[in-house]
mmCIF file of C-alpha atoms and ligand atoms in Angstrom:
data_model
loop_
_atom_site.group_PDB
_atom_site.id
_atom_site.type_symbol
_atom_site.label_atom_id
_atom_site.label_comp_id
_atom_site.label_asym_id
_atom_site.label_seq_id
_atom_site.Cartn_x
_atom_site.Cartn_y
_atom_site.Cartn_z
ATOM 1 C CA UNK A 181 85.979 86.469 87.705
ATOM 2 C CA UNK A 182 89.183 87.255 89.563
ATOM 3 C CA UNK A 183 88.943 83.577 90.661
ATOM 4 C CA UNK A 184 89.338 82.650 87.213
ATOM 5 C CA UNK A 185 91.851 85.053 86.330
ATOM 6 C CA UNK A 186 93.899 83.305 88.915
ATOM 7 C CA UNK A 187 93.995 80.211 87.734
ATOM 8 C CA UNK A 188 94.710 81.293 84.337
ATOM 9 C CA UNK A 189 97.282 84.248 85.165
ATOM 10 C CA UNK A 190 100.501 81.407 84.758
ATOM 11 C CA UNK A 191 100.233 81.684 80.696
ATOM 12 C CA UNK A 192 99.648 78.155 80.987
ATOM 13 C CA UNK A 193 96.649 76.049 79.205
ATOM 14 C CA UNK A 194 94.205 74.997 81.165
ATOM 15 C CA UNK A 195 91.287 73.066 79.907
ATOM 16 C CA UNK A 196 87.033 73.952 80.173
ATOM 17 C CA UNK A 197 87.289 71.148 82.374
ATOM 18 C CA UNK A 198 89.812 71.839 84.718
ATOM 19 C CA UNK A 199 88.718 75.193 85.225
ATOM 20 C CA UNK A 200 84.797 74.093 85.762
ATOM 21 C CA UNK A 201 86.261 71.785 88.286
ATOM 22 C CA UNK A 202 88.091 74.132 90.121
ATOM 23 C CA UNK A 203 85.444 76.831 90.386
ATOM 24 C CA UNK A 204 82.683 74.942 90.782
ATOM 25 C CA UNK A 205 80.770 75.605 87.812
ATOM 26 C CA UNK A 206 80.150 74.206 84.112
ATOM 27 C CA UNK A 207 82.220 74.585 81.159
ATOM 28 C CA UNK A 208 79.841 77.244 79.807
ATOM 29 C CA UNK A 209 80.188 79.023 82.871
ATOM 30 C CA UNK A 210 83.749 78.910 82.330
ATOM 31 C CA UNK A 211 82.969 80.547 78.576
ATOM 32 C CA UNK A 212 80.758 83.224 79.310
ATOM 33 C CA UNK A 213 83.067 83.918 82.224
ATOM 34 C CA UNK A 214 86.459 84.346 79.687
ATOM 35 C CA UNK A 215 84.248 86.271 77.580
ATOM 36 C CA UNK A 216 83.984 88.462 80.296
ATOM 37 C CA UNK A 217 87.406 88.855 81.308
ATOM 38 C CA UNK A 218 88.458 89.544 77.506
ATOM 39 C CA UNK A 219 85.238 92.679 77.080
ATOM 40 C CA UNK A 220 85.249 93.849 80.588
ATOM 41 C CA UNK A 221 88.968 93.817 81.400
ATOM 42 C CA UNK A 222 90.644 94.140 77.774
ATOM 43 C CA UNK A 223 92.169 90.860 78.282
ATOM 44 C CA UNK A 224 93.326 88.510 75.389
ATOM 45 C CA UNK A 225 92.737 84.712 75.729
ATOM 46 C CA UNK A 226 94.080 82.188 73.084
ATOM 47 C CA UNK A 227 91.514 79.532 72.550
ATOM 48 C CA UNK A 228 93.125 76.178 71.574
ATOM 49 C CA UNK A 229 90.878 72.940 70.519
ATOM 50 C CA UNK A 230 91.822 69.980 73.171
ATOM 51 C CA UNK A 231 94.052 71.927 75.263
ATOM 52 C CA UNK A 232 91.847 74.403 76.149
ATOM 53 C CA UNK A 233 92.606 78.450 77.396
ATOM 54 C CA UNK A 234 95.399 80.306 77.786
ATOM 55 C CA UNK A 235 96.514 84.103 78.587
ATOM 56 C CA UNK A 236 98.011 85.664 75.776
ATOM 57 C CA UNK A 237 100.394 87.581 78.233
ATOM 58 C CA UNK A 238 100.677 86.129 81.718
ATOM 59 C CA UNK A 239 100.372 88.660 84.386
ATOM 60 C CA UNK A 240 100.972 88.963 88.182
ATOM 61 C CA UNK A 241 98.566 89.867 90.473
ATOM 62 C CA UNK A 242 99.394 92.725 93.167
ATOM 63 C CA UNK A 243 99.880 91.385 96.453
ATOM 64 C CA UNK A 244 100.186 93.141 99.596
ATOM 65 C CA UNK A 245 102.332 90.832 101.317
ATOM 66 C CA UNK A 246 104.781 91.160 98.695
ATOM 67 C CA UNK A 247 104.635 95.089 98.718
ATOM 68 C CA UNK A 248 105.345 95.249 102.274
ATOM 69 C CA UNK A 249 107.875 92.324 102.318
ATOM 70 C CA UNK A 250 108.136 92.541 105.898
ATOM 71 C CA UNK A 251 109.341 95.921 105.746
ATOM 72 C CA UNK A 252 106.573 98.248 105.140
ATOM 73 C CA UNK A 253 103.671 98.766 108.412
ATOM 74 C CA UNK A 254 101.393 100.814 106.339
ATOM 75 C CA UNK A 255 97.626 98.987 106.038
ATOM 76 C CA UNK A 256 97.619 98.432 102.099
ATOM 77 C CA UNK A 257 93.724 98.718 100.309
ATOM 78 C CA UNK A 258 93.612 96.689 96.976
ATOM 79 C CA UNK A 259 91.006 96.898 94.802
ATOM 80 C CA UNK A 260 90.179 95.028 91.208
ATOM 81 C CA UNK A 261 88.839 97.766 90.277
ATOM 82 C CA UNK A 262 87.723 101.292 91.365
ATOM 83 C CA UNK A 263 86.784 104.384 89.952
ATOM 84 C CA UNK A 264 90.143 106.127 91.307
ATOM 85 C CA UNK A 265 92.804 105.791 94.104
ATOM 86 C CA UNK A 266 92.729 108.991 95.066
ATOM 87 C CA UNK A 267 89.289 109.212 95.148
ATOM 88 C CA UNK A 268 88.993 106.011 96.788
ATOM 89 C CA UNK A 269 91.781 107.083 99.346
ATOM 90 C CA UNK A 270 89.690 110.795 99.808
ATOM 91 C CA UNK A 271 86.843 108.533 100.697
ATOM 92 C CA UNK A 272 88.663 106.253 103.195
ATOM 93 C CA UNK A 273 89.809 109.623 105.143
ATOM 94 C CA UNK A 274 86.138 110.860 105.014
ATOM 95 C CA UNK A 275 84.982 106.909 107.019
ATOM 96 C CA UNK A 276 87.720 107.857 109.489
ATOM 97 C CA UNK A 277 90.732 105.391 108.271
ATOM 98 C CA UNK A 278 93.993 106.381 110.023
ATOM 99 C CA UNK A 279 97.162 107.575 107.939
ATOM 100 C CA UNK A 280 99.253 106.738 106.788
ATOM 101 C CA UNK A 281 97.787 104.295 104.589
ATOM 102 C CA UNK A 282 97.718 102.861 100.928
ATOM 103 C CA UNK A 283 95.182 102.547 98.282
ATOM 104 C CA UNK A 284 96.085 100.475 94.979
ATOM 105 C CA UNK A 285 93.916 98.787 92.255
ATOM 106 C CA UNK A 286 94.661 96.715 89.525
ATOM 107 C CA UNK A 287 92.356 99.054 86.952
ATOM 108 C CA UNK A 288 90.828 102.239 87.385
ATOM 109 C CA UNK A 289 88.069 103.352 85.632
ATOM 110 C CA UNK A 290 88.148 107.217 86.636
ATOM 111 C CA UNK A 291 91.562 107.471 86.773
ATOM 112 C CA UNK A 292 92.298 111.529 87.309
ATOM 113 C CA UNK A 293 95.120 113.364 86.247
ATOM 114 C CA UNK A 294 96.101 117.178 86.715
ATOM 115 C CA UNK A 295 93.428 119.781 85.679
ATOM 116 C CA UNK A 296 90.482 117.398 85.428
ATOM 117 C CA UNK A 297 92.148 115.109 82.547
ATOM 118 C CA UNK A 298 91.836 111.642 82.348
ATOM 119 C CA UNK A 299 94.696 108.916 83.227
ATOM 120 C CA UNK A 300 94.560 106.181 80.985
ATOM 121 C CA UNK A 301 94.431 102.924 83.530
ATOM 122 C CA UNK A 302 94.140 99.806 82.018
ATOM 123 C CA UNK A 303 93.659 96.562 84.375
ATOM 124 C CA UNK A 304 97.002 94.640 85.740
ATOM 125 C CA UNK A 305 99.301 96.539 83.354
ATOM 126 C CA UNK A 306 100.076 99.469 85.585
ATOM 127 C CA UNK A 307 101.024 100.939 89.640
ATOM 128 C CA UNK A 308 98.065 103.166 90.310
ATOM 129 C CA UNK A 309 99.148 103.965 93.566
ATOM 130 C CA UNK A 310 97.751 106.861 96.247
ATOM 131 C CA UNK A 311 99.587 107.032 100.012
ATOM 132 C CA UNK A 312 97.318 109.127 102.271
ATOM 133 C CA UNK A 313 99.739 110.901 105.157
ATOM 134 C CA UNK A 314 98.062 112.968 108.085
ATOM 135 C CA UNK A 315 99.792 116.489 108.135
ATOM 136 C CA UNK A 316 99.518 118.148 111.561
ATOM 137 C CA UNK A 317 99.890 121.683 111.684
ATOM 138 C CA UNK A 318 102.809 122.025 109.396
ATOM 139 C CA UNK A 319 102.238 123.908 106.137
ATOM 140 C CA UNK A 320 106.303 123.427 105.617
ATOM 141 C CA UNK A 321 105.669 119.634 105.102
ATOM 142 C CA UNK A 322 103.985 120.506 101.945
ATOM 143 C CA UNK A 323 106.111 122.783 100.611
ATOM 144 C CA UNK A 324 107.728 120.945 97.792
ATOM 145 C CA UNK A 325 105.796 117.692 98.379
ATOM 146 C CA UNK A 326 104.760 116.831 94.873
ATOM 147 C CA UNK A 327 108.597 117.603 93.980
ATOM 148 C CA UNK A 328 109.338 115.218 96.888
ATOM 149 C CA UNK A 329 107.281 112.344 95.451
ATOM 150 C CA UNK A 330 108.890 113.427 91.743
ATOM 151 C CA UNK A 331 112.071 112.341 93.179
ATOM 152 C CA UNK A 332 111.163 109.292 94.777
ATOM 153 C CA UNK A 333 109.408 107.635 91.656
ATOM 154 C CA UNK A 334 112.148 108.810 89.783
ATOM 155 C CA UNK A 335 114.225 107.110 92.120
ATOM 156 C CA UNK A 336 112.672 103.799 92.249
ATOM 157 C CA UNK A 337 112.583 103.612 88.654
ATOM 158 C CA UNK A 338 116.127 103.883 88.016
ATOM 159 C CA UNK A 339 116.267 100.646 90.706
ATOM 160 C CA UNK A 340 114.234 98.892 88.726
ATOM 161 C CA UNK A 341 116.882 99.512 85.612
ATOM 162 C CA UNK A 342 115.485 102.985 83.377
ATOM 163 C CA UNK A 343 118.530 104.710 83.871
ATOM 164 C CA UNK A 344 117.678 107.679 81.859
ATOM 165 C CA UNK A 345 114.262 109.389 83.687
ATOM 166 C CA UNK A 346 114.309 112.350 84.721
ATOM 167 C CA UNK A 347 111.722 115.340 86.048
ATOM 168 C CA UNK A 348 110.037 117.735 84.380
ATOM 169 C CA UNK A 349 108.759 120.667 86.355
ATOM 170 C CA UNK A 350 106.249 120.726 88.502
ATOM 171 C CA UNK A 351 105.552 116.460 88.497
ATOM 172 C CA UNK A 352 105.817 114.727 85.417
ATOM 173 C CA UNK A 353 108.517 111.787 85.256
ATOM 174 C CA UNK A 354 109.681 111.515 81.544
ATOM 175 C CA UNK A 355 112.180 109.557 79.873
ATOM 176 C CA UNK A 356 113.608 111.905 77.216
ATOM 177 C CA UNK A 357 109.863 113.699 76.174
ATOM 178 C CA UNK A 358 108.031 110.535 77.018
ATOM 179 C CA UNK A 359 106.054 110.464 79.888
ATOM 180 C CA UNK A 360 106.534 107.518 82.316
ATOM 181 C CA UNK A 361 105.013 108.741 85.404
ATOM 182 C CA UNK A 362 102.326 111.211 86.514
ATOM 183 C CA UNK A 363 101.778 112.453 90.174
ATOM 184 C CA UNK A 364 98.495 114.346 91.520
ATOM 185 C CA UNK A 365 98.262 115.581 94.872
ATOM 186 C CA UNK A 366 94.990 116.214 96.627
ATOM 187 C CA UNK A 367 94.658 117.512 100.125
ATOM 188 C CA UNK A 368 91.354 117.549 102.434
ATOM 189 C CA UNK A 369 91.234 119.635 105.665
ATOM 190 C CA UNK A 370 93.050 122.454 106.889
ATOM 191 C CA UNK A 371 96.759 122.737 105.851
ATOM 192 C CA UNK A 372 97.150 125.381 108.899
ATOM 193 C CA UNK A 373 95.677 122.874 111.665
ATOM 194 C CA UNK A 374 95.195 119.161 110.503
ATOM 195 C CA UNK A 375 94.577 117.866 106.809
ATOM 196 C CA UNK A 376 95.652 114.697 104.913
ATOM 197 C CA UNK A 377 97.136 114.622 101.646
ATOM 198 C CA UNK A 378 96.507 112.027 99.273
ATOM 199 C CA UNK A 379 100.220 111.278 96.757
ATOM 200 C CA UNK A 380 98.507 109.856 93.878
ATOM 201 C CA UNK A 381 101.356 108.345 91.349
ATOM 202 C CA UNK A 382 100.634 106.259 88.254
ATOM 203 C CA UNK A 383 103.439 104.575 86.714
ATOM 204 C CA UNK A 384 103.035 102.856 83.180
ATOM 205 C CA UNK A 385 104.684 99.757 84.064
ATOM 206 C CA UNK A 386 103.877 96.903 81.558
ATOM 207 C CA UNK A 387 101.714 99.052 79.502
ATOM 208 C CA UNK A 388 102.928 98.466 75.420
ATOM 209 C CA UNK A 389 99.883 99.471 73.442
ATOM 210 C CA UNK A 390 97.525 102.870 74.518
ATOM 211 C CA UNK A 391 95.582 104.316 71.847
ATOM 212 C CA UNK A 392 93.548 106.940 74.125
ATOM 213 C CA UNK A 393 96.938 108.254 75.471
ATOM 214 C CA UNK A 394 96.849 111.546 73.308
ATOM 215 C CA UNK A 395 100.612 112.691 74.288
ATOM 216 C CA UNK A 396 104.345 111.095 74.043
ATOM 217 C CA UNK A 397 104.951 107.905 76.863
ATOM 218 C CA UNK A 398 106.389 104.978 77.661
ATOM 219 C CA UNK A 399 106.610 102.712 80.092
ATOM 220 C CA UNK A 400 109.031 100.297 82.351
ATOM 221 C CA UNK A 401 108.488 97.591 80.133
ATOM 222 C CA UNK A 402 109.001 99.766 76.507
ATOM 223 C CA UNK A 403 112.598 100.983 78.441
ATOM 224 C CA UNK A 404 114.039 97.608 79.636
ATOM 225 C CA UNK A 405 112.585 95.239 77.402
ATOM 226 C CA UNK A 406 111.293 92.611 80.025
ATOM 227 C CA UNK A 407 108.520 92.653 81.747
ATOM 228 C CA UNK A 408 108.145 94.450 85.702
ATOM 229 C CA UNK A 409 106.544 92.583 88.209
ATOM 230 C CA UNK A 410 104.196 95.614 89.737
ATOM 231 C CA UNK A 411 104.592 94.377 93.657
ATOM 232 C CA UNK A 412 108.301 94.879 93.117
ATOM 233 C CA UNK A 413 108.301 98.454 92.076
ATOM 234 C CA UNK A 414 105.565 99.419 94.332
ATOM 235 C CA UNK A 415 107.856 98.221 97.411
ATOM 236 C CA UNK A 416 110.539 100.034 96.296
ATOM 237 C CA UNK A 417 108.760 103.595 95.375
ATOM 238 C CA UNK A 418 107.036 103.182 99.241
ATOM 239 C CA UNK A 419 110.815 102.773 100.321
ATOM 240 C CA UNK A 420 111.771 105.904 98.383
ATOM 241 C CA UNK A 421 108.896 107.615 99.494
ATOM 242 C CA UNK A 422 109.705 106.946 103.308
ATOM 243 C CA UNK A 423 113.086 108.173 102.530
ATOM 244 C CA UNK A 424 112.653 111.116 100.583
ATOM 245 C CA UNK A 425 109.440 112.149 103.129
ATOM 246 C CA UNK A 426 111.644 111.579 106.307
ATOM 247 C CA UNK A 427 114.492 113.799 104.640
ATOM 248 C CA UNK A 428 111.918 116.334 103.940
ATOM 249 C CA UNK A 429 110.376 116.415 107.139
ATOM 250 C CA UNK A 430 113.506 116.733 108.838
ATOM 251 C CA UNK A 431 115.309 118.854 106.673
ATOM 252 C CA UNK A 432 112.749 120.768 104.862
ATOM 253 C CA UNK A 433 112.761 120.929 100.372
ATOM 254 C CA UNK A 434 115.802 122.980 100.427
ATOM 255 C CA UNK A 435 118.165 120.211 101.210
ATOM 256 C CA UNK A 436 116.336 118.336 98.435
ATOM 257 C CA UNK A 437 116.650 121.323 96.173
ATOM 258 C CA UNK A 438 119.765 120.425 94.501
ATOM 259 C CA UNK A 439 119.412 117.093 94.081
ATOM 260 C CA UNK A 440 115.972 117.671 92.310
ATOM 261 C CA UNK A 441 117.682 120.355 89.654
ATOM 262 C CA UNK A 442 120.302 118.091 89.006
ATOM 263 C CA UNK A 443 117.818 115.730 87.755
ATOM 264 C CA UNK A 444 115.572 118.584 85.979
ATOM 265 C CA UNK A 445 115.446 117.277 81.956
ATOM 266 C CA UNK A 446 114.677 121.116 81.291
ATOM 267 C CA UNK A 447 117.097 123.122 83.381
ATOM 268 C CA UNK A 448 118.304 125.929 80.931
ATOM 269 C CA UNK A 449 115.864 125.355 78.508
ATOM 270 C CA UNK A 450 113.313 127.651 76.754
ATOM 271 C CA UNK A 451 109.749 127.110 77.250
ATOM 272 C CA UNK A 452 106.476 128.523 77.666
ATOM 273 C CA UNK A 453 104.602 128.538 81.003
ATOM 274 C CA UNK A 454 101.011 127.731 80.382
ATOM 275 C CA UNK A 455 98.495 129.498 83.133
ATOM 276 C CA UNK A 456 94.962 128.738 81.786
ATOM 277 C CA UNK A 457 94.568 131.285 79.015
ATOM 278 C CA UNK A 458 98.181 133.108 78.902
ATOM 279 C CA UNK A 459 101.485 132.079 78.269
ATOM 280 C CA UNK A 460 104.902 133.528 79.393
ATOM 281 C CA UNK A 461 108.052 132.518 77.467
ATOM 282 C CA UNK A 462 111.264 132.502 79.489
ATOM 283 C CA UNK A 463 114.123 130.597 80.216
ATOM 284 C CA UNK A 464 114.095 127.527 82.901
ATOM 285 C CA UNK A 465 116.802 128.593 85.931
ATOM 286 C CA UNK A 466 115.817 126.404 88.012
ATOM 287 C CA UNK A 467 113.465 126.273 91.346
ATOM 288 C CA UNK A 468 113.851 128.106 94.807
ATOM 289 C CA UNK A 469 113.646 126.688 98.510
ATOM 290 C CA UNK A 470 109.810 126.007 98.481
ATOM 291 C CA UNK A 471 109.827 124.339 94.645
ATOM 292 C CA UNK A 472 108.550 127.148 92.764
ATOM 293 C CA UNK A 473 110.049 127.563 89.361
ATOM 294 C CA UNK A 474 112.719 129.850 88.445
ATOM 295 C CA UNK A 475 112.523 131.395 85.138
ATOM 296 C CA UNK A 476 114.221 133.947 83.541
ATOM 297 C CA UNK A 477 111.480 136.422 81.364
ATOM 298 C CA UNK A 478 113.181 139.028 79.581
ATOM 299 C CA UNK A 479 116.554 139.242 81.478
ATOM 300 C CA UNK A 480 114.845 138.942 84.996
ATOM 301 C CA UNK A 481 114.716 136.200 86.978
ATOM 302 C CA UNK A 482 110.800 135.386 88.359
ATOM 303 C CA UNK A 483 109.697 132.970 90.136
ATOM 304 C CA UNK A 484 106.303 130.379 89.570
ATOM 305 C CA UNK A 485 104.250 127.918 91.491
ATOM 306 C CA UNK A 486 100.321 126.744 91.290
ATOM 307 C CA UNK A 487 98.563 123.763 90.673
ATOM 308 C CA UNK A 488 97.089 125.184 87.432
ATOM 309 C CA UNK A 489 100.417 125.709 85.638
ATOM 310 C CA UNK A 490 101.862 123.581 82.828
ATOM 311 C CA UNK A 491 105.371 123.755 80.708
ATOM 312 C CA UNK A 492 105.309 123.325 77.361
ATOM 313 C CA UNK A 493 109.466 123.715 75.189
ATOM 314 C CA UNK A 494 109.234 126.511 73.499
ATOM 315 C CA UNK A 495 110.348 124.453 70.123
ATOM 316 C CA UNK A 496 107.236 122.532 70.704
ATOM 317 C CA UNK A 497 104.419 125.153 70.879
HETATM 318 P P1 LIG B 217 101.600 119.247 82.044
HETATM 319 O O1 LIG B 217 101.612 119.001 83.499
HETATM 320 O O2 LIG B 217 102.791 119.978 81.590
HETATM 321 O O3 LIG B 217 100.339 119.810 81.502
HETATM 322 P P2 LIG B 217 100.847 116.795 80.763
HETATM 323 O O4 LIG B 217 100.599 117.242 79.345
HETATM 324 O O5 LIG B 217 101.463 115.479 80.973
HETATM 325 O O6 LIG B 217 101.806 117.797 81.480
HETATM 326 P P3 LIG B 217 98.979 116.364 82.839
HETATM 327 O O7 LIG B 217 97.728 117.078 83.121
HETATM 328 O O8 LIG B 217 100.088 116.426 83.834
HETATM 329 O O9 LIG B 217 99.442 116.881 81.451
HETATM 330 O O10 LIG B 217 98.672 114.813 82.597
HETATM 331 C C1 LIG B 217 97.480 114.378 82.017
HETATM 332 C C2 LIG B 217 97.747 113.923 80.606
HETATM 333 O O11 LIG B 217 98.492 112.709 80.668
HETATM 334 C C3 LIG B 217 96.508 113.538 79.837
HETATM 335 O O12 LIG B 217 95.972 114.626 79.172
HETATM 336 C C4 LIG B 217 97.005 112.490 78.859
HETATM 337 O O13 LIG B 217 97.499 113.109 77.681
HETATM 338 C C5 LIG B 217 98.195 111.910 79.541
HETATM 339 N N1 LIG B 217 97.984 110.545 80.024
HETATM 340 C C6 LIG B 217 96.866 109.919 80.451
HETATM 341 N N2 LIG B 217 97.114 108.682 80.840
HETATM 342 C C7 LIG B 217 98.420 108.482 80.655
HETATM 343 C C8 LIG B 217 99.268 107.399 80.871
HETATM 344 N N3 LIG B 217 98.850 106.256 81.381
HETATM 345 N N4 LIG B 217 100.577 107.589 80.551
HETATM 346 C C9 LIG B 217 101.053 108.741 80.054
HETATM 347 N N5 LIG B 217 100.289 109.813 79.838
HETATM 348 C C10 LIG B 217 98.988 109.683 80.135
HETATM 349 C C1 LIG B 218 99.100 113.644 85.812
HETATM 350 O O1 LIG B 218 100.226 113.563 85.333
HETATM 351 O O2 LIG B 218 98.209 114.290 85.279
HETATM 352 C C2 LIG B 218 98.809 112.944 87.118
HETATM 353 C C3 LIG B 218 98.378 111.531 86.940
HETATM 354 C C4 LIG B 218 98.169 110.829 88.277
HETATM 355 C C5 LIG B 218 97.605 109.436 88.113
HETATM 356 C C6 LIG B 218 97.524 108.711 89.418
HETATM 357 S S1 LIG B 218 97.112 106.988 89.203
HETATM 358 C C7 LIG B 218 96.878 106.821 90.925
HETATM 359 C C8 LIG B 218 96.153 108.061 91.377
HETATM 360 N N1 LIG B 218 94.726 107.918 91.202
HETATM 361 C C9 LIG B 218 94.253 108.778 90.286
HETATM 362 O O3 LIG B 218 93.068 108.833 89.929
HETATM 363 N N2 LIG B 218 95.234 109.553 89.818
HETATM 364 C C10 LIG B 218 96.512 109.224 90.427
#
């Protein structure tokens, strides 16, 4: 199918003919296998008497020599499909694959966000991305991590020309209240001896139409008008990310601490701060060393971190 889907992924017309020829196989083939690509991968084909098919949007294909441009030694894993990078990435650790390496698919079908929810993953429109590092012994090399990666996606989308993202505390990328960008890290092992920690990051890149999305977003394409080729972005984010990492390693968060508040959308704002069932109002000050929040509940300053915890503005619970 992906055979096909080359051929046609130039926007140009190409005839039953043509296509049969080049596959192999007879013009019904070639039907039954464009009906496929339209129900199984939500693609739209324009059907024109005597000239034959066309994509209604061309795409581009990831390719891994175009992520790595020469630059980048990490072994890259692309899939068509999969249930999940991270997952796919957990499972890759598990059959003994040595980090650092990268997992990236053109759909996901699984796709996990924070707290068991769903990211919405549709096939060639997005970066569903998931860099697996080995962490030996060193507990301070996670500290701030997931505010680490914030900064590098945020980073690497303001290369690619959406000047106005920002962070949102602890890992959402938003432009205004829109999210652009979600990051989930998952860790297997010990964090005290040796574990590996997958940095899962979906970025909406030429995603313009997502009914199941049940919250505010956007994506590259809604912010600059013109389309993002995906191999693009995902070199630069793994150039950010080797930055950003080998100024955390070396420096630890605090030296990043700064530059992330800077870049904090809420920083002074009131909100509420969600922890499964109760909910503290206060106002955002900021976060400390490690990347804990800062917030300021009833004239005293206290400080938050967790997996499990969620801000909401206080004007919009
Ligand atoms: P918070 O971390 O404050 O709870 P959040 O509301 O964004 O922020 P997350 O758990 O971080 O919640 O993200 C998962 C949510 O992201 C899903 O519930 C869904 O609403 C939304 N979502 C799913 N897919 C996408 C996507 N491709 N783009 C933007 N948002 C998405
Ligand atoms: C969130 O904001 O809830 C986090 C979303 C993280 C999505 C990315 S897409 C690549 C990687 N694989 C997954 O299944 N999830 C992360």
């Amino acid at each position: 199918m992906l055979t096909l889907l080359n051929l046609l992924k130039d926007g140009r017309f190409h005839s039953g003919q043509a296509l049969g020829e080049a596959l192999g196989v007879s013009r019904s083939a070639v039907w039954k296998q464009l009906q496929h690509l339209e129900a199984e991968l939500g693609l739209s084909i324009h059907k024109v008497r005597g000239r034959g098919y066309q994509l209604t949007n061309p795409l581009t294909l990831l390719d891994p020599l175009k992520i790595s441009s020469g630059a980048l030694d990490w072994p890259i894993f692309v899939y068509d499909s999969i249930d999940s990078t991270n997952a796919e990435a957990l499972r890759a650790v598990d059959r003994g694959q040595a980090a650092p390496f990268l997992v990236i698919a053109e759909r996901q079908v699984s796709g996990r966000g924070r707290r068991g929810r769903k990211w919405v993953s549709p096939f060639a429109d997005n970066l569903y991305y998931s860099l697996v590092l080995r962490i030996d012994g060193g507990v301070r090399r996670l500290e701030g991590l997931s505010l680490v990666v914030g900064l590098a996606v945020m980073s690497a989308l303001r290369k690619l020309g959406v000047s106005e993202v920002g962070l949102k505390w602890p890992n959402d990328v938003l432009v205004g209240r829109k999210k652009i960008a979600g990051i989930l890290l998952e860790l297997v092992g010990d964090p005290a001896d040796v574990c590996h920690v997958v940095l899962g990051i979906g970025i909406n890149v030429n995603m313009q139409a997502a009914s199941e999305v049940d919250q505010q977003w956007t994506s590259v394409r809604l912010e600059s008008g013109v389309s993002c080729d995906r191999n693009v972005l995902a070199a630069e984010l793994s150039r950010q990310l080797r930055a950003y990492m080998a100024r955390h390693e070396s420096e630890g968060f605090s030296a990043l601490q700064a530059e992330w508040e800077r870049n904090h959308l809420w920083q002074g704002q009131s909100v509420s701060l969600i922890a499964g069932v109760s909910q503290i109002e206060g106002v955002v000050q900021g976060i400390d060393r490690q990347g804990a929040l800062r917030l300021k509940v009833d004239g005293v300053e206290k400080v938050f971190s967790g997996g499990e915890l969620s801000l909401r503005l206080r004007d919009d619970s």
